[in-house]
Short mmCIF file of C-alpha atoms in Angstrom, two decimals:
data_model
loop_
_atom_site.label_atom_id
_atom_site.label_comp_id
_atom_site.label_asym_id
_atom_site.label_seq_id
_atom_site.Cartn_x
_atom_site.Cartn_y
_atom_site.Cartn_z
CA MET L 23 102.18 26.35 118.01
CA LYS L 24 105.22 24.60 119.76
CA LYS L 25 106.22 26.07 123.06
CA THR L 26 109.36 25.71 125.47
CA LEU L 27 109.41 27.03 128.87
CA LEU L 28 112.59 26.75 130.91
CA LEU L 29 111.42 27.26 134.47
CA CYS L 30 113.84 28.04 137.16
CA GLY L 31 113.56 27.31 141.09
CA ALA L 32 111.09 29.48 143.00
CA LEU L 33 112.59 31.26 145.88
CA THR L 34 108.96 32.02 147.21
CA SER L 35 105.62 30.98 146.07
CA ASN L 36 105.00 34.22 144.20
CA ILE L 37 108.73 35.49 142.88
CA ILE L 38 110.47 33.03 140.25
CA LEU L 39 113.98 34.14 139.21
CA CYS L 40 114.70 32.49 135.97
CA GLN L 41 114.93 33.04 132.27
CA VAL L 42 112.10 32.26 129.96
CA GLY L 43 112.40 31.10 126.36
CA ILE L 44 109.52 30.95 123.78
CA VAL L 45 109.95 29.08 120.87
CA THR L 46 113.59 28.38 122.07
CA ASP L 47 115.17 26.42 124.65
CA MET L 48 118.14 28.85 125.10
CA PRO L 49 116.63 31.98 126.10
CA GLY L 50 119.42 34.86 126.63
CA SER L 51 117.39 37.26 128.62
CA THR L 52 114.76 37.17 131.17
CA LEU L 53 112.39 36.84 128.35
CA THR L 54 113.59 35.52 124.67
CA VAL L 55 110.79 35.42 122.20
CA ALA L 56 112.15 33.57 118.77
CA GLY L 57 109.32 34.66 116.96
CA SER L 58 106.68 37.65 115.96
CA VAL L 59 105.17 39.45 119.03
CA ALA L 60 101.77 40.99 118.78
CA ALA L 61 100.20 43.69 120.55
CA PRO L 62 96.61 45.28 120.93
CA TYR L 63 95.69 47.73 117.92
CA LYS L 64 92.90 50.24 118.24
CA SER L 65 91.57 52.44 115.56
CA VAL L 66 89.32 55.58 116.79
CA THR L 67 87.40 58.39 115.52
CA ALA L 68 86.58 60.30 118.40
CA ALA L 69 87.94 61.50 121.55
CA TYR L 70 89.06 58.69 123.38
CA THR L 71 90.92 57.65 127.25
CA MET L 72 93.38 54.70 126.90
CA THR L 73 93.15 51.88 129.24
CA LYS L 74 95.73 49.41 130.73
CA ASP L 75 94.87 47.16 127.89
CA ASP L 76 95.83 49.36 124.93
CA TYR L 77 99.19 49.32 123.56
CA PHE L 78 98.91 51.22 119.85
CA VAL L 79 95.89 53.58 118.97
CA SER L 80 95.51 55.32 115.89
CA SER L 81 93.38 58.41 115.43
CA ASN L 82 91.56 59.01 112.31
CA ALA L 83 89.18 61.85 113.36
CA SER L 84 87.59 64.19 110.68
CA THR L 85 88.06 67.23 113.37
CA ASN L 86 90.82 68.07 115.84
CA THR L 87 90.24 65.87 119.11
CA THR L 88 92.18 64.54 122.12
CA ILE L 89 93.50 61.08 123.35
CA SER L 90 93.65 61.02 127.28
CA LEU L 91 96.43 58.66 128.91
CA PRO L 92 95.46 56.59 131.53
CA ALA L 93 95.84 57.81 135.29
CA PHE L 94 98.61 56.47 137.37
CA ASN L 95 98.05 53.49 139.58
CA ASP L 96 99.74 53.51 143.12
CA THR L 97 98.23 50.19 144.14
CA THR L 98 99.86 46.74 142.99
CA PRO L 99 100.62 45.94 140.55
CA VAL L 100 101.80 49.64 139.22
CA PHE L 101 102.25 49.62 135.61
CA ASN L 102 105.61 51.55 135.60
CA GLY L 103 107.60 51.16 132.34
CA ARG L 104 104.44 50.18 130.27
CA ILE L 105 104.48 51.59 126.44
CA TYR L 106 101.71 53.31 124.59
CA GLU L 107 102.38 54.15 120.80
CA ILE L 108 100.02 56.93 119.58
CA LYS L 109 99.51 57.98 116.03
CA ASN L 110 97.59 60.77 114.40
CA ALA L 111 96.49 59.22 111.06
CA SER L 112 94.27 62.25 109.83
CA THR L 113 95.70 64.30 107.03
CA THR L 114 93.59 67.58 107.92
CA SER L 115 93.02 67.43 111.84
CA THR L 116 95.53 68.06 114.85
CA LEU L 117 95.47 65.23 118.00
CA THR L 118 96.29 66.33 121.34
CA VAL L 119 97.66 63.75 123.66
CA ALA L 120 96.73 64.71 127.41
CA ALA L 121 97.85 63.34 130.41
CA GLN L 122 95.40 63.09 133.34
CA ALA L 123 94.81 66.06 135.78
CA GLY L 124 97.97 67.05 137.86
CA GLU L 125 100.14 64.64 135.77
CA LEU L 126 102.76 65.67 133.17
CA ILE L 127 104.89 64.52 130.17
CA ASN L 128 108.48 65.32 130.47
CA SER L 129 109.72 67.95 128.25
CA THR L 130 112.37 70.26 127.82
CA THR L 131 111.32 72.42 131.03
CA ALA L 132 111.85 70.99 134.54
CA THR L 133 108.18 70.87 135.20
CA GLY L 134 106.96 68.99 132.01
CA ILE L 135 103.93 69.63 129.98
CA ALA L 136 100.23 68.32 130.37
CA THR L 137 99.79 68.10 126.77
CA ILE L 138 101.49 67.68 123.44
CA THR L 139 99.94 68.10 119.79
CA LEU L 140 100.37 65.86 116.90
CA LEU L 141 100.10 67.24 113.53
CA PRO L 142 98.47 65.45 110.69
CA THR L 143 100.31 61.78 110.32
CA GLU L 144 102.54 62.49 113.33
CA SER L 145 103.11 60.09 115.95
CA VAL L 146 104.68 59.65 119.53
CA GLU L 147 105.91 56.93 121.85
CA LEU L 148 105.47 57.38 125.75
CA ILE L 149 106.42 55.22 128.23
CA LYS L 150 104.87 55.18 131.90
CA THR L 151 107.71 56.44 134.78
CA ASN L 152 108.10 55.26 138.28
CA VAL L 153 106.11 58.51 139.35
CA ASN L 154 102.90 57.42 140.72
CA SER L 155 101.02 60.53 142.00
CA ALA L 156 99.36 63.43 140.41
CA THR L 157 101.94 66.21 140.89
CA GLY L 158 105.06 64.90 138.87
CA VAL L 159 105.84 63.65 135.36
CA THR L 160 104.22 60.32 135.19
CA TRP L 161 105.10 59.91 131.18
CA GLU L 162 108.49 59.88 129.40
CA LEU L 163 108.76 60.72 125.82
CA LYS L 164 110.65 58.19 123.69
CA GLY L 165 109.91 59.24 120.06
CA HIS L 166 108.51 62.56 119.65
CA LYS L 167 106.32 63.53 116.68
CA ILE L 168 107.98 61.43 114.01
CA THR L 169 106.79 62.48 110.83
CA GLN L 170 106.20 60.92 107.59
CA SER L 171 106.96 62.43 104.19
CA PRO L 172 106.01 66.05 103.42
CA ILE L 173 103.54 64.85 100.63
CA VAL L 174 101.41 63.21 103.33
CA THR L 175 101.76 65.68 105.90
CA GLU L 176 101.47 69.01 103.74
CA PRO L 177 100.22 67.98 100.44
CA TRP L 178 101.92 69.57 97.48
CA TYR L 179 99.89 68.89 94.31
CA ASN L 180 101.22 68.47 90.61
CA SER L 181 99.76 71.58 88.83
CA ALA L 182 96.06 71.28 87.87
CA THR L 183 95.85 67.86 89.39
CA SER L 184 95.23 66.41 92.80
CA THR L 185 98.15 64.21 92.50
CA GLY L 186 100.69 64.83 95.27
CA ALA L 187 104.18 66.00 93.61
CA THR L 188 106.81 63.77 93.52
CA GLY L 189 109.36 65.00 91.09
CA VAL L 190 111.78 68.02 92.00
CA GLY L 191 110.91 69.71 88.60
CA GLN L 192 107.26 69.68 88.83
CA THR L 193 105.13 72.97 88.99
CA ILE L 194 103.44 72.46 92.28
CA TYR L 195 100.47 74.17 94.24
CA HIS L 196 99.10 74.25 97.78
CA SER L 197 95.83 74.97 98.98
CA GLY L 198 96.76 76.52 102.50
CA LYS L 199 98.79 78.66 103.86
CA VAL L 200 102.66 78.50 103.92
CA GLY L 201 104.72 79.80 106.74
CA VAL L 202 108.76 80.30 106.29
CA GLY L 203 110.41 80.99 109.67
CA THR L 204 106.75 81.01 111.38
CA ASN L 205 104.36 78.36 112.65
CA ASN L 206 101.50 80.99 112.39
CA PRO L 207 101.20 82.13 108.83
CA LEU L 208 98.79 85.10 108.41
CA SER L 209 98.58 85.34 104.76
CA ILE L 210 98.69 82.72 102.16
CA PHE L 211 102.75 83.33 102.15
CA ASP L 212 104.02 84.67 105.27
CA VAL L 213 107.94 84.71 105.80
CA ASN L 214 109.36 85.58 109.09
CA GLY L 215 112.92 86.95 108.00
CA ALA L 216 114.57 88.66 105.19
CA ILE L 217 113.98 87.61 101.50
CA ARG L 218 116.64 87.52 98.74
CA TYR L 219 116.97 86.77 95.07
CA THR L 220 119.80 87.41 92.94
CA SER L 221 118.17 87.74 89.00
CA GLY L 222 114.81 88.39 87.55
CA THR L 223 111.84 90.15 88.97
CA VAL L 224 109.01 89.69 91.74
CA PRO L 225 105.51 90.17 90.24
CA ILE L 226 103.14 90.94 92.41
CA PRO L 227 99.68 90.98 90.41
CA ASN L 228 96.24 91.84 91.17
CA THR L 229 92.97 90.89 89.49
CA THR L 230 92.81 93.77 86.88
CA ASN L 231 96.48 95.14 86.39
CA SER L 232 99.71 93.81 87.28
CA SER L 233 103.05 95.33 88.62
CA ILE L 234 106.63 94.74 89.14
CA ILE L 235 108.98 95.26 92.04
CA ALA L 236 112.45 94.79 90.25
CA TRP L 237 116.26 94.94 91.31
CA ASN L 238 118.81 96.00 88.41
CA SER L 239 115.72 94.96 85.68
CA LEU L 240 116.59 97.77 83.27
CA GLN L 241 119.57 99.95 84.45
CA SER L 242 122.29 97.31 85.24
CA GLY L 243 125.05 98.35 87.49
CA PHE L 244 123.18 101.37 88.63
CA GLY L 245 121.42 99.78 91.61
CA GLU L 246 118.10 101.33 90.77
CA SER L 247 114.89 99.87 92.43
CA GLU L 248 111.85 100.18 89.68
CA PHE L 249 108.35 100.23 90.41
CA ILE L 250 106.36 99.62 87.22
CA ASN L 251 102.92 99.10 86.22
CA TYR L 252 103.27 97.05 83.10
CA ARG L 253 99.95 95.50 82.44
CA GLY L 254 96.14 97.17 82.08
CA THR L 255 94.65 100.07 80.27
CA GLY L 256 95.79 103.83 80.65
CA GLY L 257 99.34 105.17 80.67
CA GLY L 258 100.97 102.82 83.52
CA GLY L 259 102.95 104.26 86.16
CA PHE L 260 102.39 103.74 90.08
CA ARG L 261 101.35 105.96 93.09
CA PHE L 262 101.57 106.01 96.80
CA TYR L 263 98.42 106.81 98.93
CA THR L 264 97.57 107.62 102.35
CA LEU L 265 95.36 105.47 104.59
CA THR L 266 92.44 107.11 106.10
CA SER L 267 93.62 106.21 109.89
CA GLY L 268 96.71 105.99 111.43
CA VAL L 269 99.92 108.21 111.44
CA PRO L 270 100.85 108.96 107.64
CA VAL L 271 104.54 109.12 106.58
CA TYR L 272 105.44 111.60 103.82
CA GLY L 273 108.81 111.24 103.44
CA VAL L 274 111.79 109.00 104.09
CA HIS L 275 114.67 109.58 106.57
CA ASN L 276 117.19 110.22 104.00
CA ILE L 277 117.51 113.07 101.79
CA ALA L 278 116.98 111.82 98.14
CA PHE L 279 118.63 112.94 94.81
CA ILE L 280 116.45 112.07 91.86
CA ASN L 281 116.89 112.82 88.53
CA ILE L 282 113.99 112.94 86.04
CA ALA L 283 112.76 114.59 82.76
CA GLY L 284 109.59 116.18 84.18
CA VAL L 285 107.02 115.73 86.90
CA TYR L 286 103.10 116.16 86.12
CA THR L 287 100.87 116.96 89.05
CA ASN L 288 96.90 116.14 88.93
CA SER L 289 95.28 119.65 88.26
CA ASP L 290 92.22 118.85 86.25
CA THR L 291 89.44 121.19 86.92
CA ARG L 292 86.83 118.19 87.37
CA LEU L 293 89.06 117.23 90.55
CA LYS L 294 88.69 120.85 92.23
CA THR L 295 85.90 122.36 94.12
CA ASN L 296 85.75 125.76 96.20
CA ILE L 297 87.76 127.40 93.40
CA THR L 298 88.55 131.10 94.37
CA ASP L 299 91.54 133.68 93.29
CA VAL L 300 94.89 134.06 95.06
CA ASN L 301 95.15 137.40 96.83
CA ASN L 302 97.56 139.64 98.04
CA GLY L 303 100.50 138.00 96.47
CA ILE L 304 102.96 140.50 97.18
CA SER L 305 102.20 140.91 100.69
CA LYS L 306 102.27 137.01 101.16
CA VAL L 307 105.78 136.86 99.39
CA MET L 308 107.30 140.12 101.15
CA ALA L 309 106.24 138.13 104.55
CA MET L 310 108.32 135.06 103.40
CA ARG L 311 111.55 134.66 104.92
CA PRO L 312 114.08 132.63 102.29
CA VAL L 313 117.21 131.18 104.17
CA MET L 314 119.80 129.02 103.69
CA TYR L 315 120.46 126.24 106.02
CA ASP L 316 122.12 122.81 106.69
CA ILE L 317 119.62 120.07 107.13
CA HIS L 318 120.21 116.46 108.44
CA SER L 319 120.23 113.72 106.03
CA ASP L 320 119.27 110.89 108.40
CA ARG L 321 116.17 111.46 110.94
CA LYS L 322 116.24 108.35 112.98
CA SER L 323 113.10 108.97 115.47
CA LEU L 324 111.15 111.92 117.13
CA GLU L 325 109.65 111.61 120.43
CA ASN L 326 108.57 114.26 122.80
CA SER L 327 109.53 116.60 120.11
CA LYS L 328 113.13 115.37 120.81
CA MET L 329 115.07 114.60 117.15
CA THR L 330 117.54 111.90 117.18
CA PHE L 331 119.43 111.10 113.66
CA GLY L 332 120.76 108.01 112.45
CA LYS L 333 124.83 107.07 112.46
CA ASP L 334 125.18 107.73 108.59
CA ASP L 335 123.88 111.24 109.45
CA LYS L 336 125.41 114.10 107.39
CA MET L 337 124.45 117.79 106.80
CA ILE L 338 123.50 119.01 103.65
CA HIS L 339 123.43 122.74 102.54
CA SER L 340 120.42 123.76 101.13
CA ALA L 341 118.07 126.96 100.58
CA GLY L 342 114.35 127.01 101.14
CA PHE L 343 111.93 128.04 104.08
CA LEU L 344 111.17 127.07 107.33
CA ALA L 345 107.79 125.16 107.91
CA GLN L 346 106.72 126.58 110.96
CA GLU L 347 107.15 130.23 109.57
CA LEU L 348 105.54 129.65 106.16
CA ALA L 349 102.50 127.70 108.17
CA LYS L 350 101.51 131.29 109.43
CA ILE L 351 101.48 132.77 106.03
CA LEU L 352 100.54 130.29 103.77
CA PRO L 353 99.37 127.38 105.69
CA GLU L 354 97.71 125.92 102.23
CA ALA L 355 101.77 125.01 101.44
CA VAL L 356 102.56 123.53 104.73
CA ASP L 357 101.56 120.10 106.00
CA ILE L 358 100.91 120.66 109.78
CA PRO L 359 101.10 117.36 111.84
CA LYS L 360 98.37 116.46 114.33
CA ASP L 361 101.03 115.70 116.99
CA GLU L 362 104.32 117.79 116.36
CA SER L 363 105.80 115.95 119.24
CA LYS L 364 105.89 112.93 117.16
CA GLN L 365 105.57 114.14 113.57
CA ILE L 366 107.56 116.70 111.51
CA TYR L 367 106.14 119.89 109.44
CA SER L 368 106.70 119.48 105.55
CA VAL L 369 106.32 121.97 103.05
CA ASN L 370 104.98 121.69 99.26
CA TYR L 371 106.94 124.24 97.32
CA GLY L 372 104.85 123.62 94.57
CA ALA L 373 101.93 125.41 96.16
CA ILE L 374 104.14 128.40 96.56
CA VAL L 375 104.35 129.01 92.90
CA PRO L 376 100.58 130.35 92.57
CA VAL L 377 101.37 132.74 95.12
CA LEU L 378 104.62 134.12 93.42
CA THR L 379 102.67 134.15 90.14
CA LYS L 380 100.09 136.20 91.78
CA ALA L 381 102.80 138.49 93.37
CA ILE L 382 104.28 139.02 89.75
CA GLN L 383 100.95 139.97 88.33
CA GLU L 384 100.12 142.47 90.96
CA GLN L 385 103.70 143.79 90.39
CA GLN L 386 103.20 144.22 86.72
CA SER L 387 99.74 145.90 87.28
CA GLU L 388 101.49 148.25 89.51
CA ILE L 389 104.55 148.64 86.80
CA GLU L 390 101.88 149.33 84.12
CA THR L 391 100.21 151.75 86.13
CA LEU L 392 103.33 153.70 86.78
CA LYS L 393 104.34 153.44 83.30
CA ALA L 394 100.89 155.09 82.42
CA GLU L 395 101.53 157.86 84.92
CA ILE L 396 104.95 158.28 83.71
CA ARG L 397 103.71 158.71 79.92
CA LYS L 398 101.16 161.13 81.18
CA LEU L 399 103.93 163.23 82.90
CA SER L 400 105.90 162.96 79.74
CA ASP L 401 103.35 164.42 77.70
CA LEU L 402 102.71 167.09 80.04
CA MET L 403 106.78 167.92 80.29
CA SER L 404 106.65 168.00 76.33
CA ILE L 405 103.42 170.29 76.06
CA ARG L 406 105.03 173.08 78.70
CA ASN L 407 108.43 172.77 76.64
CA ASP L 408 106.70 173.49 73.42
CA LYS L 409 105.10 176.52 74.98
#
């Protein structure tokens, strides 16, 4: 290979002030190369510590691993300004780039960071600073995490194939977890933020039946939220149930007005045990105190027995019972909280119906007895009048 070197006069035996040209006799800089430049390339598959002879290191490890930067050199010659390029060539594992103990890589913070993590196919370029101690920022980030195409870094595949998807209209799938607004998804699809859709339905199927959570799917313009079990055996429908642990919530904060044709409650004999007759219906009914009241419509919180209400709270006039009073008479009709300083009392008005029914039966029995006595008295009066 033809080489042309232009050397200037030397001021000392060790320092030369000149411009050097390689394959050119007119260098425009301290070093001008009219051709290609090669630097050392190394590929590793395990943890590795870089040396002064490295330049580009590519890691293709099958598991998460670490590449360590060389320690600073405070003796002559120092290697300030030296450039290192590091790439994580793996498509599945992460690569940690670590400075030596005490040394730091510059970041958005004032103190810098000890390590950076490269995701699959990401790369980074670092430059040695002029700090040569174990207590400062010894490495400067020039190019940070230059990611290649999404197909390489997080492959989405064409449906029913192992071929990476490349078309906008393709049906695609992914075998890992997907996070939107989060870098730590805890489920197959994890969204940190609000979700919006403008038409159609959102199906949530399981392995046996399927269900739909829909908005305006049937009653257009009413703004109704519909929960439909539309597949599987049986009559369909939906249910809510209480977990076996934690604090259950039996209602919403706002008063709801629901128009329905009818409600059926599970009452199959086969579901029940310890069946006994209701007694003392009249005495229970006579002890109850029906009241009229105004009730808050927007309960915000209940802490230490102190109730607070939302900004949209309004008073609704209604009639009923006071749960705490009713609990002393008919506890079967009242949900008594475990901690009333944090939970509210609720009334199952349907459970009052059997007591009312028993009271009517007892009252009717008394009426029939009185009617029989009246008939006897009437007959006696008739006999006396006939005499």
